Coordinates of C-alpha atoms in Angstrom, one line a residue:
M187 CA 121.9 96.8 91.7
T188 CA 122.0 93.0 91.8
A189 CA 121.2 91.3 88.5
I190 CA 117.9 89.4 88.4
P191 CA 118.6 85.6 88.0
S192 CA 117.0 84.1 84.9
F193 CA 115.9 80.5 84.4
T194 CA 115.6 78.6 81.1
G195 CA 115.1 75.1 80.0
D196 CA 113.1 72.1 81.2
A197 CA 113.1 71.0 84.8
N198 CA 113.6 67.3 85.6
P199 CA 110.5 65.1 85.5
Y200 CA 108.8 64.8 88.8
G201 CA 110.4 61.9 90.6
G202 CA 108.3 61.7 93.8
G203 CA 108.5 63.4 97.2
D204 CA 108.4 67.1 97.7
P205 CA 107.5 68.6 94.3
Y206 CA 109.2 71.9 95.3
A207 CA 112.5 70.3 96.2
D208 CA 114.0 71.2 92.8
Y209 CA 112.0 74.4 92.2
R210 CA 114.1 77.3 90.9
T211 CA 113.6 80.7 92.5
A212 CA 115.4 83.8 93.8
D213 CA 114.9 86.8 96.0
F214 CA 113.6 89.6 93.6
P215 CA 114.1 93.1 95.0
F216 CA 110.8 94.4 93.6
T217 CA 108.7 92.0 95.7
Q218 CA 108.9 94.7 98.5
Y219 CA 106.0 96.3 96.6
A220 CA 102.4 95.2 96.8
D221 CA 100.9 92.8 94.3
L222 CA 98.6 95.0 92.1
A223 CA 97.1 91.8 90.7
D224 CA 95.9 90.6 94.2
R225 CA 92.4 89.2 94.1
R226 CA 91.7 91.0 97.4
L227 CA 92.1 94.3 95.6
G228 CA 89.6 93.2 92.9
A229 CA 92.0 91.9 90.2
G230 CA 90.8 89.3 87.7
V231 CA 91.8 87.4 84.6
I232 CA 88.9 88.5 82.4
A233 CA 89.7 86.7 79.1
A234 CA 92.1 84.2 77.4
N235 CA 92.2 82.9 73.9
D236 CA 92.7 79.3 75.2
E237 CA 92.4 77.5 78.5
F238 CA 92.0 73.9 77.3
F239 CA 93.9 72.1 80.1
A240 CA 93.7 74.6 83.0
Q241 CA 91.6 77.7 83.7
R242 CA 93.0 81.2 83.4
E243 CA 91.7 82.2 86.8
N244 CA 94.3 80.0 88.5
L245 CA 96.9 82.7 87.6
L246 CA 95.9 84.9 90.5
V247 CA 95.0 82.3 93.1
P248 CA 96.7 83.3 96.4
G249 CA 99.5 81.1 97.6
R250 CA 101.8 78.8 95.7
A251 CA 100.6 76.3 93.1
E252 CA 99.9 72.8 94.3
F253 CA 100.7 69.6 92.5
D254 CA 98.9 66.2 92.6
P255 CA 100.5 63.6 90.3
E256 CA 97.4 61.5 90.3
H257 CA 94.9 64.3 89.4
F258 CA 93.7 63.7 85.8
G259 CA 90.4 64.7 84.1
H260 CA 88.7 64.1 80.8
K261 CA 91.1 66.4 79.0
G262 CA 94.3 65.1 80.6
K263 CA 96.5 66.1 83.6
I264 CA 94.9 68.8 85.7
M265 CA 97.3 71.5 86.6
D266 CA 97.1 74.4 89.1
G267 CA 97.7 77.2 86.7
W268 CA 96.7 78.4 83.2
E269 CA 97.5 75.9 80.5
T270 CA 96.7 76.0 76.8
R271 CA 96.7 73.2 74.2
R272 CA 99.7 72.4 72.0
R273 CA 99.8 74.7 69.0
R274 CA 100.2 73.1 65.5
G275 CA 101.2 74.4 62.1
A276 CA 99.1 74.9 59.0
S277 CA 99.8 71.7 57.2
A278 CA 101.8 68.4 57.3
E279 CA 104.6 70.2 55.4
H280 CA 104.7 72.9 58.1
P281 CA 103.5 71.2 61.3
W282 CA 105.2 73.6 63.6
P283 CA 103.7 76.9 65.0
T284 CA 105.0 80.1 63.4
A285 CA 107.2 82.6 65.3
E286 CA 104.2 84.8 65.7
D287 CA 101.9 82.2 67.2
H288 CA 101.1 82.8 70.9
D289 CA 98.5 82.5 73.6
W290 CA 97.3 85.4 75.7
A291 CA 95.3 86.3 78.8
L292 CA 93.9 89.7 79.8
V293 CA 94.4 90.7 83.5
R294 CA 92.6 93.5 85.2
L295 CA 94.7 94.9 88.0
G296 CA 93.0 95.2 91.3
A297 CA 94.6 98.6 91.9
P298 CA 95.9 100.7 89.0
G299 CA 99.5 101.8 89.4
V300 CA 103.1 101.8 88.3
V301 CA 104.5 98.3 87.8
R302 CA 108.0 97.7 89.3
G303 CA 108.4 94.0 88.6
I304 CA 106.5 90.9 87.4
V305 CA 106.9 87.2 88.4
V306 CA 105.8 84.6 85.9
D307 CA 105.8 81.4 87.9
T308 CA 105.9 78.1 86.0
A309 CA 105.8 75.9 89.2
H310 CA 105.1 72.2 88.2
F311 CA 105.1 73.0 84.5
R312 CA 108.3 71.1 83.9
G313 CA 108.1 70.2 80.2
N314 CA 104.9 72.0 79.3
Y315 CA 105.8 75.6 80.1
P316 CA 106.0 78.4 77.4
Q317 CA 109.3 78.8 75.5
A318 CA 109.1 82.5 76.2
V319 CA 106.7 85.1 77.7
S320 CA 106.0 88.8 77.1
V321 CA 103.8 91.2 79.1
E322 CA 102.1 94.4 77.9
G323 CA 100.2 97.1 79.8
T324 CA 97.5 99.6 79.1
C325 CA 95.6 102.3 80.9
V326 CA 91.8 102.3 80.2
P327 CA 89.4 104.1 82.5
G328 CA 86.2 102.5 83.7
S329 CA 85.4 98.9 83.3
P330 CA 86.2 98.0 79.7
S331 CA 85.1 94.6 78.3
P332 CA 87.6 92.2 76.8
G333 CA 86.4 93.2 73.3
E334 CA 87.0 96.9 74.1
L335 CA 90.5 96.1 75.4
L336 CA 91.4 94.2 72.2
G337 CA 90.2 97.0 70.0
D338 CA 92.5 98.7 67.5
D339 CA 92.3 102.0 69.4
V340 CA 93.8 100.7 72.6
K341 CA 97.6 101.4 72.9
W342 CA 99.6 98.6 74.6
T343 CA 103.1 99.3 76.1
T344 CA 105.7 96.6 76.4
L345 CA 106.6 95.9 80.1
V346 CA 108.5 92.6 79.5
P347 CA 109.8 92.0 76.0
R348 CA 109.6 88.4 74.6
T349 CA 112.0 86.6 76.9
P350 CA 112.9 82.9 77.3
V351 CA 111.7 81.3 80.6
G352 CA 112.4 78.1 82.5
G353 CA 110.1 75.3 83.6
H354 CA 109.2 74.8 87.3
A355 CA 110.7 78.2 88.2
A356 CA 109.9 81.7 89.4
N357 CA 110.8 83.9 86.4
G358 CA 111.2 87.5 87.6
F359 CA 111.3 90.6 85.4
P360 CA 112.1 94.1 86.7
V361 CA 110.0 96.8 84.9
A362 CA 111.3 100.3 84.3
V363 CA 108.2 101.9 82.6
E364 CA 107.1 105.0 84.6
Q365 CA 103.4 104.9 83.7
R366 CA 100.1 104.1 85.3
F367 CA 98.4 100.8 84.1
T368 CA 95.0 99.3 84.7
H369 CA 95.3 96.1 82.6
L370 CA 98.0 93.7 81.4
R371 CA 98.2 91.3 78.5
V372 CA 100.2 88.2 79.3
N373 CA 101.5 86.3 76.3
Q374 CA 103.1 82.9 76.2
H375 CA 105.0 81.9 73.1
P376 CA 103.9 79.7 71.5
D377 CA 101.8 77.8 74.1
G378 CA 102.1 76.0 77.4
G379 CA 101.3 76.7 81.1
I380 CA 101.9 79.3 83.7
A381 CA 101.1 78.6 87.4
R382 CA 100.9 82.0 88.9
L383 CA 101.3 85.7 88.0
R384 CA 102.4 88.4 90.5
V385 CA 102.5 92.1 89.5
H386 CA 104.4 94.1 92.0
G387 CA 104.2 97.9 92.0
E388 CA 102.9 101.1 93.5
V389 CA 99.2 102.0 93.6
V390 CA 98.3 105.3 91.9
P391 CA 94.6 106.1 92.8
D392 CA 92.3 108.2 90.8
P393 CA 92.2 111.7 92.4
A394 CA 88.7 112.4 91.1
W395 CA 87.4 109.2 92.9
L396 CA 89.1 110.2 96.2
A397 CA 87.8 113.7 96.0
A398 CA 84.3 112.4 95.5
L399 CA 84.6 110.1 98.5
G400 CA 85.7 113.0 100.7
T401 CA 86.6 111.0 103.8
F402 CA 88.3 107.7 103.2
D403 CA 91.1 105.5 104.6
V404 CA 94.2 107.4 103.7
V405 CA 96.6 104.5 104.4
A406 CA 94.6 101.8 102.6
L407 CA 96.6 100.0 99.9
E408 CA 93.8 100.5 97.3
N409 CA 93.8 104.3 98.0
G410 CA 97.6 104.6 97.4
G411 CA 98.9 103.9 100.9
Q412 CA 102.1 101.9 101.2
V413 CA 104.2 100.1 103.8
E414 CA 107.7 101.5 103.8
D415 CA 109.4 99.4 106.4
A416 CA 108.7 97.2 109.4
S417 CA 110.7 95.8 112.4
D418 CA 109.7 92.2 111.8
L419 CA 108.2 90.2 109.0
F420 CA 108.7 86.7 110.4
Y421 CA 105.2 85.3 110.1
S422 CA 103.3 87.5 107.7
P423 CA 103.8 90.7 105.6
A424 CA 103.1 94.1 107.0
T425 CA 101.2 95.0 103.8
N426 CA 98.4 92.8 105.1
T427 CA 97.5 95.5 107.6
I428 CA 96.3 97.8 104.8
Q429 CA 94.5 95.3 102.6
P430 CA 90.8 95.7 101.9
G431 CA 88.2 94.2 104.3
R432 CA 88.6 92.5 107.6
S433 CA 91.1 89.7 108.2
R434 CA 89.5 86.3 107.8
K435 CA 92.2 84.2 109.4
M436 CA 95.3 84.6 111.6
D437 CA 97.9 84.8 108.8
D438 CA 95.8 87.5 107.0
G439 CA 97.2 90.1 109.4
W440 CA 100.7 91.0 110.6
E441 CA 102.3 88.9 113.3
T442 CA 105.9 89.1 114.6
R443 CA 108.1 86.5 116.3
R444 CA 108.2 86.4 120.1
R445 CA 110.6 89.0 121.5
R446 CA 113.0 88.0 124.2
D447 CA 114.4 91.5 124.7
R448 CA 113.1 94.8 126.0
G449 CA 112.3 96.3 122.6
H450 CA 109.0 96.5 120.6
D451 CA 107.8 96.1 117.0
W452 CA 106.5 98.7 114.5
I453 CA 105.4 99.4 110.9
R454 CA 106.0 102.6 109.0
Y455 CA 103.6 103.7 106.3
R456 CA 103.4 106.4 103.5
L457 CA 99.9 107.8 103.1
A458 CA 98.1 108.3 99.8
A459 CA 99.2 112.0 100.0
Q460 CA 99.3 114.7 102.7
S461 CA 96.1 114.1 104.7
R462 CA 94.1 115.3 107.6
I463 CA 93.3 112.3 109.8
R464 CA 90.2 112.4 112.0
A465 CA 89.7 108.9 113.3
L466 CA 91.5 105.5 113.3
E467 CA 90.9 101.8 113.8
I468 CA 93.3 99.1 115.0
D469 CA 91.8 95.6 114.4
T470 CA 93.2 92.4 116.0
A471 CA 90.7 90.1 114.3
Y472 CA 91.7 86.4 114.6
L473 CA 94.8 87.3 116.7
K474 CA 93.7 85.8 120.0
G475 CA 96.7 84.5 122.0
N476 CA 99.1 86.5 119.9
S477 CA 97.7 90.0 119.5
A478 CA 99.8 93.0 120.5
G479 CA 99.4 94.0 124.1
W480 CA 99.4 97.8 123.5
A481 CA 99.7 100.0 120.5
S482 CA 100.4 103.7 119.7
V483 CA 100.1 105.6 116.4
S484 CA 102.2 108.6 115.3
V485 CA 102.3 110.7 112.1
R486 CA 104.8 113.0 110.6
D487 CA 104.5 115.6 107.8
G488 CA 107.2 115.3 105.1
E489 CA 110.2 113.0 104.9
D490 CA 112.1 115.0 107.5
G491 CA 109.2 115.9 109.7
Q492 CA 109.1 115.1 113.4
W493 CA 107.0 112.2 114.6
R494 CA 103.9 113.3 116.6
E495 CA 101.9 110.8 118.7
I496 CA 98.2 110.9 117.8
L497 CA 97.2 107.8 119.8
P498 CA 99.1 107.2 123.0
R499 CA 100.1 103.7 124.1
T500 CA 96.7 102.0 124.5
R501 CA 95.7 98.6 125.7
L502 CA 94.4 96.3 122.9
Q503 CA 92.0 93.4 123.3
P504 CA 92.4 90.1 121.3
D505 CA 90.2 89.6 118.3
T506 CA 88.7 93.1 118.6
D507 CA 88.2 96.1 116.4
H508 CA 89.3 99.2 118.3
R509 CA 88.0 102.6 117.2
F510 CA 89.3 106.0 118.2
V511 CA 88.1 109.6 117.3
L512 CA 90.9 112.1 117.4
P513 CA 90.1 115.2 119.5
V514 CA 92.0 117.3 116.9
P515 CA 92.6 116.3 113.3
A516 CA 96.3 115.4 112.6
V517 CA 98.0 116.4 109.3
G518 CA 100.7 114.2 107.9
T519 CA 102.2 112.3 105.0
H520 CA 103.5 109.3 106.9
A521 CA 102.2 107.2 109.8
R522 CA 103.7 104.6 112.2
V523 CA 102.1 102.1 114.4
D524 CA 104.1 100.8 117.4
I525 CA 103.1 97.6 119.1
F526 CA 104.3 96.6 122.6
P527 CA 106.1 94.3 123.1
D528 CA 105.3 92.1 120.1
G529 CA 102.5 90.1 118.6
G530 CA 100.4 91.5 115.8
I531 CA 97.5 93.5 114.4
S532 CA 95.3 92.5 111.5
R533 CA 94.4 96.0 110.1
L534 CA 95.1 99.7 110.6
R535 CA 92.7 102.3 109.2
L536 CA 93.3 106.0 109.2
F537 CA 90.2 107.9 108.2
G538 CA 90.5 111.4 106.9
S539 CA 90.7 113.5 103.7
L540 CA 93.5 115.0 101.5
T541 CA 94.7 118.5 102.2
E542 CA 94.7 120.9 99.4
D543 CA 98.4 120.4 98.9
G544 CA 98.0 116.6 99.1
A545 CA 95.2 116.7 96.5
R546 CA 97.3 118.9 94.2
R547 CA 100.4 116.7 94.4
L548 CA 98.4 113.5 93.8
A549 CA 96.6 115.0 90.8
A550 CA 99.9 116.1 89.3
R551 CA 101.5 112.6 89.7
H552 CA 98.4 111.0 88.2
Q553 CA 98.6 113.2 85.2
E554 CA 102.3 112.7 84.8
L555 CA 101.9 108.9 84.8
G556 CA 99.3 109.1 82.0
G557 CA 96.3 108.4 84.3

């Protein structure tokens, strides 16, 4: 496995021009997983001990942080991130913060799950980033308040130990804790600013909730569905197709580059568990001159199962939600959508319910991960 690059130390002061020209980053292998702290899934920064210079909610804003060198307010330079005031010691004889002093923010994951990697992005925090960061996780059912999460009875597990970070950089940390988490506590030592937080992992849904729903979208990200692979990710990620809600703009779906051969594009999914699918939707919202021309959907049961077509190649209309009721329910653990010849779709929905075996396996995994 390739080592994760690490960044430490200040970045150069901003000298004009493109503020990202000297930004330090790398390709982190764990970013193949969905962002469990995505606002579209319901994530939020529910508390912080200090947000004097910049609000905690900026941590989860979609897209990269922006920088305006002329943007100042009553408290100083306005940054696109979460920034705390400078910590001070107890007296003139000891003006420096102690080794234990730190600032923190509580993050509710939009979808509980197993964390595979975390990116603490300090973009544009060149000399005012934290010296080090650490991240802890906990699993608390329901909708606990910040006070309840900070109670003495809540057990926190270290996901990222206290680690030095660099300014104006994407600081990536692989996580090897096989446990389900609902909330994170992000600590910066002793103070400073973080632009963005991304928490990549696998969704682990609550089996009791899915059982109560009965029929639901078995490929939806929030229900434990996952994109395993795709033929093309040129314009936008395939994971967009299983995000909650309808697409609101063109890049909120999946769009491929223009093909100049005789092939076609596809996405392969893993369902929440073995499911019985009864109906499906293919939405091309906001894809008008670039929607897929035709699409088919197939399922297979098990890693080595044979693909079976449940929706034959069907003409799609631009900017349209297409609905299909299957004549016979289809049982499977994986699904694949093929589009012809290229273009894109915004959402795929597979409506059904878990089989007895699927429900049993999901419940066992949930219990194994401490859910």
